[in-house]
CSV table of C-alpha atoms and ligand atoms in Angstrom, one decimal:
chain,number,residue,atom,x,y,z
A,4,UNK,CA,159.2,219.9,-50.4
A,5,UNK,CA,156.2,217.5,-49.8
A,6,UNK,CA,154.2,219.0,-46.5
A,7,UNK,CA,152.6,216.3,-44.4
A,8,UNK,CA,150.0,216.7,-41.7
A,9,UNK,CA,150.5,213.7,-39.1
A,10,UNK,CA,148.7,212.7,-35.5
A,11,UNK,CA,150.6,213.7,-33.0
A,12,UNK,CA,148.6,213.2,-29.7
A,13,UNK,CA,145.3,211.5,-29.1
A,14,UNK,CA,142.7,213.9,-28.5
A,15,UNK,CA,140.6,213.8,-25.3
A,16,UNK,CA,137.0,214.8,-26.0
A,17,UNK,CA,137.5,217.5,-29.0
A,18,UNK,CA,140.6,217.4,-30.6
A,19,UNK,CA,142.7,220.5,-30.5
A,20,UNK,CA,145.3,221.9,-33.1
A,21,UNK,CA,148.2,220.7,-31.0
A,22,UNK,CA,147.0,216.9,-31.4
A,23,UNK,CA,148.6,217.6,-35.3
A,24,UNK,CA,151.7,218.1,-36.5
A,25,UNK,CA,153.4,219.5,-39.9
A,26,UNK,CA,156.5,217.7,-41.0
A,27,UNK,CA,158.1,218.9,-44.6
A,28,UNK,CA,160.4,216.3,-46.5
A,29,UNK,CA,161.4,215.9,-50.1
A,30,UNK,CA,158.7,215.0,-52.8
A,31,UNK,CA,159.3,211.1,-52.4
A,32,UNK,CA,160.5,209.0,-56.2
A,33,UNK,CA,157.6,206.7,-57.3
A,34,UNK,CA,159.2,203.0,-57.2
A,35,UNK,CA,159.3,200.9,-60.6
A,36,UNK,CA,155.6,200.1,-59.7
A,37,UNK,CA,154.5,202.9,-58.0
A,38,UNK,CA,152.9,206.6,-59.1
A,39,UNK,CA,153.2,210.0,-57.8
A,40,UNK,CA,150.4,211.6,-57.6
A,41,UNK,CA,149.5,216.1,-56.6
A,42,UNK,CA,146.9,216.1,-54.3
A,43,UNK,CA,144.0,218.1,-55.2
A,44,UNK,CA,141.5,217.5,-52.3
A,45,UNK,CA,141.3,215.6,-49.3
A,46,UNK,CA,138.3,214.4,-47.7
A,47,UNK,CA,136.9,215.1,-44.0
A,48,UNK,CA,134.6,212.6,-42.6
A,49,UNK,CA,133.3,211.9,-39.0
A,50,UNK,CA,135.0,208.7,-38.7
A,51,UNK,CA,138.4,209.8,-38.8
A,52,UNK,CA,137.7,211.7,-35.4
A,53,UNK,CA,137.4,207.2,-34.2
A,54,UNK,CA,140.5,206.6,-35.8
A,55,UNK,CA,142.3,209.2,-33.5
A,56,UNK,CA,141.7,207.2,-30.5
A,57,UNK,CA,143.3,204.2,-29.2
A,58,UNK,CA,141.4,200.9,-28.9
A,59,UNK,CA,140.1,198.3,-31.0
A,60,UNK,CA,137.4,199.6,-33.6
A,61,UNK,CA,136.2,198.3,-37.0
A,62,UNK,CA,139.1,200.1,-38.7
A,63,UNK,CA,142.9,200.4,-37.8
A,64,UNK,CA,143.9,203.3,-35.2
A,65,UNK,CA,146.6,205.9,-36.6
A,66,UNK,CA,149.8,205.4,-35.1
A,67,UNK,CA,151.0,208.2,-33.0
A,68,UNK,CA,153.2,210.2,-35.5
A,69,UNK,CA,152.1,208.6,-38.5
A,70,UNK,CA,150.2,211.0,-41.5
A,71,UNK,CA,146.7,211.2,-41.1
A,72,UNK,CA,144.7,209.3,-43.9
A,73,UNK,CA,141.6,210.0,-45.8
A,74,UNK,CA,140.0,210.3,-48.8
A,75,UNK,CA,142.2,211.8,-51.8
A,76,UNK,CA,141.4,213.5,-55.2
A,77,UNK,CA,144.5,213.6,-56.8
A,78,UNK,CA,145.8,214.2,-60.4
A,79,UNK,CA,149.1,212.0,-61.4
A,80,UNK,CA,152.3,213.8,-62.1
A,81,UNK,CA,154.5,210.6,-63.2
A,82,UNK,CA,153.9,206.7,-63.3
A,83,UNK,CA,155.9,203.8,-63.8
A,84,UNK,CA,151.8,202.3,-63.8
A,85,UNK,CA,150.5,201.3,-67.3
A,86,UNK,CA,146.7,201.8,-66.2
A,87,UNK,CA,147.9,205.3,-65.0
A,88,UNK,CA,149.7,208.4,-67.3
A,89,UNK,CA,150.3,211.7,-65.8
A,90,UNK,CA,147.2,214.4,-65.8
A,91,UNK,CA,145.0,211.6,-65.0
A,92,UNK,CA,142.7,212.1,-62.1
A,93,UNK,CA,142.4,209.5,-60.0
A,94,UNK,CA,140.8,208.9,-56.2
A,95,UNK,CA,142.1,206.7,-52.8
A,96,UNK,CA,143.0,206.3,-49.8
A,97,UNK,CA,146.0,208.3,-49.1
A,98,UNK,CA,148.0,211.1,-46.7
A,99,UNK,CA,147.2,214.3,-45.7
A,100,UNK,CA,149.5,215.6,-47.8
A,101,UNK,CA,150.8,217.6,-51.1
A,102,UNK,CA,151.9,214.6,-52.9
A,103,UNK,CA,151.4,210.9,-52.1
A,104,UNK,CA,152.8,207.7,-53.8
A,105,UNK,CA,150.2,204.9,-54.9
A,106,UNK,CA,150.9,201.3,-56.4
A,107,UNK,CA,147.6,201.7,-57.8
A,108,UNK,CA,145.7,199.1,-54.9
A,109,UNK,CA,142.3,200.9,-54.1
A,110,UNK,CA,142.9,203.2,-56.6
A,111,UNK,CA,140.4,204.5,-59.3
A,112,UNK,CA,140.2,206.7,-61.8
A,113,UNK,CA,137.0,209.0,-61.6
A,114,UNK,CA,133.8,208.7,-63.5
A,115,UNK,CA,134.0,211.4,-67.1
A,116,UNK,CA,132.0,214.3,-66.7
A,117,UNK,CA,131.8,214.8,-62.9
A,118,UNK,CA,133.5,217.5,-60.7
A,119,UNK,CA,136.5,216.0,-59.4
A,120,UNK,CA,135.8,217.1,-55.7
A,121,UNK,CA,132.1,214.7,-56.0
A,122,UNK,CA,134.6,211.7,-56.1
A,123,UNK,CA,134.8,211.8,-52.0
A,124,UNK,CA,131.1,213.2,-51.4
A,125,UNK,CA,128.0,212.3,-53.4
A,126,UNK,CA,129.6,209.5,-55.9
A,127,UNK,CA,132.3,208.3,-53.2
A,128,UNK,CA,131.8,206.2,-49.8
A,129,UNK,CA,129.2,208.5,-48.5
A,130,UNK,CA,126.9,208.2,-51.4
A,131,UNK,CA,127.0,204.6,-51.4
A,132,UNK,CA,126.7,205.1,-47.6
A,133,UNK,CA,123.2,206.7,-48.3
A,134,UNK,CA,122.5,204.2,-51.3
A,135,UNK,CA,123.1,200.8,-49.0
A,136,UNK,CA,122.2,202.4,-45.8
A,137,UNK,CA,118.5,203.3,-47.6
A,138,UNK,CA,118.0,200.7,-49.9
A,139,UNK,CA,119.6,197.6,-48.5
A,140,UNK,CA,119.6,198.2,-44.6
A,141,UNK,CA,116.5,200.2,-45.0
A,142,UNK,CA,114.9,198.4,-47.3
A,143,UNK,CA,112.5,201.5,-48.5
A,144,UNK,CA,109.0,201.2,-50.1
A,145,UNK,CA,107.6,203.3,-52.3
A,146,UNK,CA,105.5,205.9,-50.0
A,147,UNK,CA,106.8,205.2,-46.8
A,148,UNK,CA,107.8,207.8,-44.5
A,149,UNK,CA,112.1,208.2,-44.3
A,150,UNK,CA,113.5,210.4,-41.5
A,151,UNK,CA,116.7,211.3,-41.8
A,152,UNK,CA,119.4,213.7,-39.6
A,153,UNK,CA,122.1,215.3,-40.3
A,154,UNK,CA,119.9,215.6,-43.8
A,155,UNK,CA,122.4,218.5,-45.1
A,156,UNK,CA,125.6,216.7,-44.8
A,157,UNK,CA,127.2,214.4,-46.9
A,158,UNK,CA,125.3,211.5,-46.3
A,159,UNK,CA,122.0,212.5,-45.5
A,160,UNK,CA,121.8,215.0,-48.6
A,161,UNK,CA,122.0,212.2,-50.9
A,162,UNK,CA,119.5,210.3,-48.6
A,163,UNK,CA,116.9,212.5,-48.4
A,164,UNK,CA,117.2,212.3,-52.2
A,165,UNK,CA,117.3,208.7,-52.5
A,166,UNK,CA,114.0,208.5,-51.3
A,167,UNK,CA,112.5,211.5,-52.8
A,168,UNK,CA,112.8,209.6,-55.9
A,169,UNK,CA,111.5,207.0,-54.9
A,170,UNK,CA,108.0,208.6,-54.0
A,171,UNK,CA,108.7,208.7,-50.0
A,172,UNK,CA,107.6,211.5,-47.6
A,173,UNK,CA,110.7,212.7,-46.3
A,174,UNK,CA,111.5,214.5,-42.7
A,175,UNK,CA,115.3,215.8,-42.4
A,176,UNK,CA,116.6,216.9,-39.0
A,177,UNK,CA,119.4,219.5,-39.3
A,178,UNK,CA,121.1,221.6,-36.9
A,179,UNK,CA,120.6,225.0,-38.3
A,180,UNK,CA,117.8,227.2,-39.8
A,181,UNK,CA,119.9,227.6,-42.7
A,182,UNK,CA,120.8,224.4,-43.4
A,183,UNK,CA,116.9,223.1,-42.8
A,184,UNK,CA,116.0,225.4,-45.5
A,185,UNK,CA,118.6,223.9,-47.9
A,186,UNK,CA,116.9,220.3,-47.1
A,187,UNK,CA,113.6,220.9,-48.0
A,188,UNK,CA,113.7,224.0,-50.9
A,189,UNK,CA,117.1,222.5,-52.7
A,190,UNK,CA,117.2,218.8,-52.2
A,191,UNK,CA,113.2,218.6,-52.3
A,192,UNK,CA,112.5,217.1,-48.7
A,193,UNK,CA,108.7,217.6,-47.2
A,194,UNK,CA,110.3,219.2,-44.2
A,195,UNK,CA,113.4,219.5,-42.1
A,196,UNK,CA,112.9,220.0,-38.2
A,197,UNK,CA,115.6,221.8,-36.5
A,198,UNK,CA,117.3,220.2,-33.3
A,199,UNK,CA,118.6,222.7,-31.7
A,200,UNK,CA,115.4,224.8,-31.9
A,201,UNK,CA,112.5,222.2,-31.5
A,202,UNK,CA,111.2,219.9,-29.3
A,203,UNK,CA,112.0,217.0,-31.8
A,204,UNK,CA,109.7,214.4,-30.8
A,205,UNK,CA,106.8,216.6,-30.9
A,206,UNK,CA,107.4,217.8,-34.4
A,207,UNK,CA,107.6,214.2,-35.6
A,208,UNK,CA,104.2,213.4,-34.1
A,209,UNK,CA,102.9,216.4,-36.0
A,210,UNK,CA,104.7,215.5,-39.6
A,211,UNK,CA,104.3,212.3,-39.5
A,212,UNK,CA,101.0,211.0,-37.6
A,213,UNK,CA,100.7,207.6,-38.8
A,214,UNK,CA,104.8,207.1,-37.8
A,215,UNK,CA,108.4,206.6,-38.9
A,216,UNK,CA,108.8,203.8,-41.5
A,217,UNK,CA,112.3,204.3,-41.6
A,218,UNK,CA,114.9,206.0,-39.7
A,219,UNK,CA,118.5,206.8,-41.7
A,220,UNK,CA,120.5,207.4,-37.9
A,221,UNK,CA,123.7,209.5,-38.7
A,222,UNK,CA,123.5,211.0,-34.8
A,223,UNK,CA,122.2,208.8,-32.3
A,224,UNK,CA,121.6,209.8,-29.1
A,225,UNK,CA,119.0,212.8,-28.3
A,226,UNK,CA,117.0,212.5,-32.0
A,227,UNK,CA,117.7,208.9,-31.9
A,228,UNK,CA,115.4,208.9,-29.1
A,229,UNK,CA,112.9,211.2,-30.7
A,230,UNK,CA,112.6,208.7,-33.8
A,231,UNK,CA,112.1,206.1,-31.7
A,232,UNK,CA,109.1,207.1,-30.0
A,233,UNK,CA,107.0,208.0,-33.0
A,234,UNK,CA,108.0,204.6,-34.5
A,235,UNK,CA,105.5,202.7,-37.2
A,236,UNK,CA,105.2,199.1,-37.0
A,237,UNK,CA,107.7,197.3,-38.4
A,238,UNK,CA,109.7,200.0,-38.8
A,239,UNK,CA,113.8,199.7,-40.2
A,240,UNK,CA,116.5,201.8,-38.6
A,241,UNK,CA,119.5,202.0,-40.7
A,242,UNK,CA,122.0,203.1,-37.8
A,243,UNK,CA,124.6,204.4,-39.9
A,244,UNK,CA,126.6,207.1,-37.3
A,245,UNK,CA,126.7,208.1,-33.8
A,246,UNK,CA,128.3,211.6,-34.4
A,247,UNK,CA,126.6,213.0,-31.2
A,248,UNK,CA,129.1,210.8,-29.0
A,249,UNK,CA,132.1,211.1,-31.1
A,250,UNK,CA,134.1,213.6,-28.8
A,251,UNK,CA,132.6,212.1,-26.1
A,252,UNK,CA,134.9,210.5,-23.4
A,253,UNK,CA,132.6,208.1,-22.0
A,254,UNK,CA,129.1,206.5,-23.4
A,255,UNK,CA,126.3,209.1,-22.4
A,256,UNK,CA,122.9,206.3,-21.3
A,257,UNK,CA,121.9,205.2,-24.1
A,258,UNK,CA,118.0,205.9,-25.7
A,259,UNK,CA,115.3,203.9,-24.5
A,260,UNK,CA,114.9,200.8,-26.8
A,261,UNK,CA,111.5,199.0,-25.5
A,262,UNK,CA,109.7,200.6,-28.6
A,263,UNK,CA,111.8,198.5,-31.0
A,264,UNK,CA,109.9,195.9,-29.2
A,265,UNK,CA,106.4,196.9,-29.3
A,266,UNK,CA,106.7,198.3,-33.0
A,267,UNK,CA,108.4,195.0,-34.1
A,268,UNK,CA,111.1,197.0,-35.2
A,269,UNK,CA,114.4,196.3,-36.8
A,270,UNK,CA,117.1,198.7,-36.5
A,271,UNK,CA,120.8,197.3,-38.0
A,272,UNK,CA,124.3,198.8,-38.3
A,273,UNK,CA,126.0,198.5,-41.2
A,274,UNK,CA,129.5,199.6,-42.5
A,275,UNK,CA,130.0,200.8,-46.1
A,276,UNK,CA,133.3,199.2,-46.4
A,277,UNK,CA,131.5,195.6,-46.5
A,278,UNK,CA,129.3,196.4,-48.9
A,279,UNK,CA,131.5,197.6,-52.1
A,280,UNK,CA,129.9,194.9,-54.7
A,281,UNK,CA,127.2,197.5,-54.6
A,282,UNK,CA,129.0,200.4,-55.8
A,283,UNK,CA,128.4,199.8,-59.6
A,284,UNK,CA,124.6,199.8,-58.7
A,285,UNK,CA,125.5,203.1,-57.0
A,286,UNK,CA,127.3,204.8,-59.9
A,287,UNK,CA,125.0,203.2,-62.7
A,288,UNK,CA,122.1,205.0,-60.4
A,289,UNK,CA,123.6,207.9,-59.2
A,290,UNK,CA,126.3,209.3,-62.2
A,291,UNK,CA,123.4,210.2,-64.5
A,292,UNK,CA,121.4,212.1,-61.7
A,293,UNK,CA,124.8,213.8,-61.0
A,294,UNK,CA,125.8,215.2,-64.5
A,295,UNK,CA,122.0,216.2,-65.3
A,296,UNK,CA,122.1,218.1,-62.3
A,297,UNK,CA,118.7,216.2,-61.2
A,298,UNK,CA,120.6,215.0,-57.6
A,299,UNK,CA,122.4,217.8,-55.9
A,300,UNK,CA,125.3,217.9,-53.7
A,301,UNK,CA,126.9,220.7,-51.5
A,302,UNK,CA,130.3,221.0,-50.3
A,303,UNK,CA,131.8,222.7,-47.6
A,304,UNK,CA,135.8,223.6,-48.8
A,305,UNK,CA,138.7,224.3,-46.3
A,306,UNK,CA,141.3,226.0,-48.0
A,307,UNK,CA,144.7,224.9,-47.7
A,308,UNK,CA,146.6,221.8,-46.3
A,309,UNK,CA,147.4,223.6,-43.0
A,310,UNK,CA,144.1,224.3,-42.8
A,311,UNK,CA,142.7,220.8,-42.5
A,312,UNK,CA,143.1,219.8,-39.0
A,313,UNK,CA,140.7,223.2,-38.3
A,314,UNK,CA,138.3,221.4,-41.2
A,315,UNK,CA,138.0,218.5,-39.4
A,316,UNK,CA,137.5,220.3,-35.8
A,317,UNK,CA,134.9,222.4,-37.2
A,318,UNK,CA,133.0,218.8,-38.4
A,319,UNK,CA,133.0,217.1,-35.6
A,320,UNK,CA,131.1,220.6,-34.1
A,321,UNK,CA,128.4,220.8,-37.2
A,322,UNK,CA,130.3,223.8,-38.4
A,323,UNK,CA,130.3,222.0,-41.8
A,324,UNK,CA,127.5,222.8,-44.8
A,325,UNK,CA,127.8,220.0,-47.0
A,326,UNK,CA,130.5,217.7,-47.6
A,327,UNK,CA,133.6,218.5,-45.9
A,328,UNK,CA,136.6,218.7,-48.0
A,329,UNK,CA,139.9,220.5,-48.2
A,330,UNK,CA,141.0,222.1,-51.6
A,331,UNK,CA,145.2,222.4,-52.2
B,14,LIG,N1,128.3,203.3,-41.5
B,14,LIG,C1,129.1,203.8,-42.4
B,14,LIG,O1,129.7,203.0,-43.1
B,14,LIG,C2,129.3,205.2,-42.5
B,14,LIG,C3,130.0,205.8,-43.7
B,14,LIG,C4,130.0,207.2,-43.8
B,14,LIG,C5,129.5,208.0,-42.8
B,14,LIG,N2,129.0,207.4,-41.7
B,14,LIG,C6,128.4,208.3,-40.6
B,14,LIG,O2,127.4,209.1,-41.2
B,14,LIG,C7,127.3,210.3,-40.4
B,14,LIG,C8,127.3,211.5,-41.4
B,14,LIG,O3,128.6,211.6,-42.0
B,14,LIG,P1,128.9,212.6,-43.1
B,14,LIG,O4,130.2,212.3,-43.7
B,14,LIG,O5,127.7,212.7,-44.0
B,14,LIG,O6,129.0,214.0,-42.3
B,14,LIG,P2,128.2,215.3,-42.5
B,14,LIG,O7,126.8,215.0,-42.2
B,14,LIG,O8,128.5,216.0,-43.8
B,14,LIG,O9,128.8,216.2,-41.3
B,14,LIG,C9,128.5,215.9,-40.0
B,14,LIG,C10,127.2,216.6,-39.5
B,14,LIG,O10,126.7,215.9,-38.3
B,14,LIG,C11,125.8,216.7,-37.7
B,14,LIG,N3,125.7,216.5,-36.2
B,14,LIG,C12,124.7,215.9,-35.6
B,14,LIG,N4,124.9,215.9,-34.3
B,14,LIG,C13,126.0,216.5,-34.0
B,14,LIG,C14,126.8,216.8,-32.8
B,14,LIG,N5,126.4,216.5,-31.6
B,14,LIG,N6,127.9,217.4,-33.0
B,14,LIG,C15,128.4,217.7,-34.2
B,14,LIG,N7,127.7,217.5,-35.3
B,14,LIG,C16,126.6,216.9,-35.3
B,14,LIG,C17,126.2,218.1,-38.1
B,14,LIG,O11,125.1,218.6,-38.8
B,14,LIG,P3,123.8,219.3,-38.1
B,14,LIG,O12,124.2,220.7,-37.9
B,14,LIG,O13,122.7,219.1,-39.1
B,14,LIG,O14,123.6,218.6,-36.8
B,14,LIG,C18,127.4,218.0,-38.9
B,14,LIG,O15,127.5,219.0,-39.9
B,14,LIG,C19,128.4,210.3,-39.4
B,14,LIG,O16,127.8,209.8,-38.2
B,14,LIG,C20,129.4,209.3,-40.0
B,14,LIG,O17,130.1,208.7,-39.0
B,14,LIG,C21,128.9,206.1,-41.5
């Protein structure tokens, strides 16, 4: 039997267990040009808490009842696909479930040499997230100061990186002691302030006293408005998440924005989906580092398909270390 995890209410605030639902049905038949593929790992990522609600977003809502989506890592068990033979491993967008179909659209086979899981975390959408969000919204200099939160997670991590090598001074904010350490001893950041502990603002003045050239935003609200008064001129913010608000039911007021205006700042959103064409940049860039072990990544695995609508709670609430993913 193929176990699948589907939405069955729309959560308000957090999401609870009870907004899921298992169903088990028969492994379905791959079609004349379809594949059937085992899924090995599924991806948790911040957005999918947006695609839970209602409303008109950037990306489709799931239907109430339908399988919940994300990031797969899968290995192919039979194909009626030329590109594709059985024991290949291969990467998508695809169900929370045991198996999935696929008639190969979006679908990829992963870069040799890499762990398989690092296909949804540092060399999948997030890393490019970092890579775009840092070097094309951000538009980094050599020795310019980066700040960057949620700097352990899957995004940030490969951020604060990013700009390591390219000579910056880099600040993370991170919501633990534990995971602070991890930003500055392991992935080589100058220091890592901790939210919950600090009076954010204040610490920035201290690290970085002639000001924030640019800001990599994965939280908004509270640090947003830290960053933005210890802003350099002409400063870029690359506003790349709002996590703080995701469970939120209505906008909390918003950061004050008047020292965009006296730092002649620019601060721009940005979505990795509409920048793909830069992905073989990304890879060319980021593979090698990968495999020679000079760019680290971290994951944090849930166990288990049951166990993934827990995975995805405990993201939403910082529980993860790394990049959340779920291991069949
Ligand atoms: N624009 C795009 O195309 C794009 C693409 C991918 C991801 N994103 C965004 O990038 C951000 C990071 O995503 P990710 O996949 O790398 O996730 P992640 O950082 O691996 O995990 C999420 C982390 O957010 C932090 N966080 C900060 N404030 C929080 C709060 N109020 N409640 C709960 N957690 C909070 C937590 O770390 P701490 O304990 O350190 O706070 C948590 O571990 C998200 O905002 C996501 O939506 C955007």
């Amino acid at each position: 039997m193929n176990r699948t995890i589907h939405l069955k209410s729309r959560p308000h605030g957090e999401p609870t267990l009870a907004d899921f639902e298992t169903r088990d049905e028969p492994v379905p038949e791959p079609g004349p040009s379809q594949l059937l593929y085992r899924t090995t790992h599924l991806s948790l990522d911040p957005y999918l808490r947006g695609r839970m609600n209602e409303g008109k977003s950037y990306i489709e809502p799931f239907a109430l009842g339908a399988p919940i989506v994300s990031g797969f890592v899968g290995q192919v068990v039979r194909s009626n696909l030329p590109a594709y033979a059985p024991g290949d491993l291969v990467t998508g967008m695809g169900p929370w479930s045991h198996h999935g179909l696929s008639d190969g659209r979006g679908l990829a086979k992963l870069p040799r040499d890499t762990p398989p899981s690092a296909a949804l975390g540092v060399l999948g959408m997030p890393g490019l997230t970092a890579y775009v969000g840092l070097i094309d919204i951000g538009r980094v200099k050599p020795g310019e100061t980066v700040v960057v939160s949620a700097a352990s997670g899957a995004v940030g991590g490969v951020v604060v990186q990013l700009a390591k090598l390219r000579d910056c001074r880099v600040i993370g904010v991170a919501g633990r002691a534990d995971k602070c350490d991890y930003v500055t001893k392991e992935l080589g950041a100058d220091a890592c302030i901790d939210y919950h502990a600090s009076d954010v603002a204040a610490e920035l003045r201290r690290l970085c006293p002639k000001g924030i050239d640019v800001y990599f935003d994965n939280v908004g609200g509270a640090v947003l408005d830290a960053v933005l008064k210890n802003l350099r001129d002409h400063a870029r913010i690359a506003l790349c998440g709002m996590i703080s608000e995701y469970n939120a039911e209505t906008s909390p007021p918003g950061p004050n924005l008047r020292p965009l205006l006296a730092n002649k700042a620019l601060i721009q959103g940005f979505i990795v989906g509409e920048h793909l064409q830069r992905r073989q940049a990304f890879l060319e860039e980021l593979v090698p580092l990968v495999r020679s072990g000079k760019v680290k990544h971290k994951e944090d695995v849930t166990k288990g398909l049951d166990n993934a609508p827990r995975g995805l709670i405990g993201l939403l609430r910082g529980e993860n270390f790394g990049k959340a993913l779920v291991e069949l």
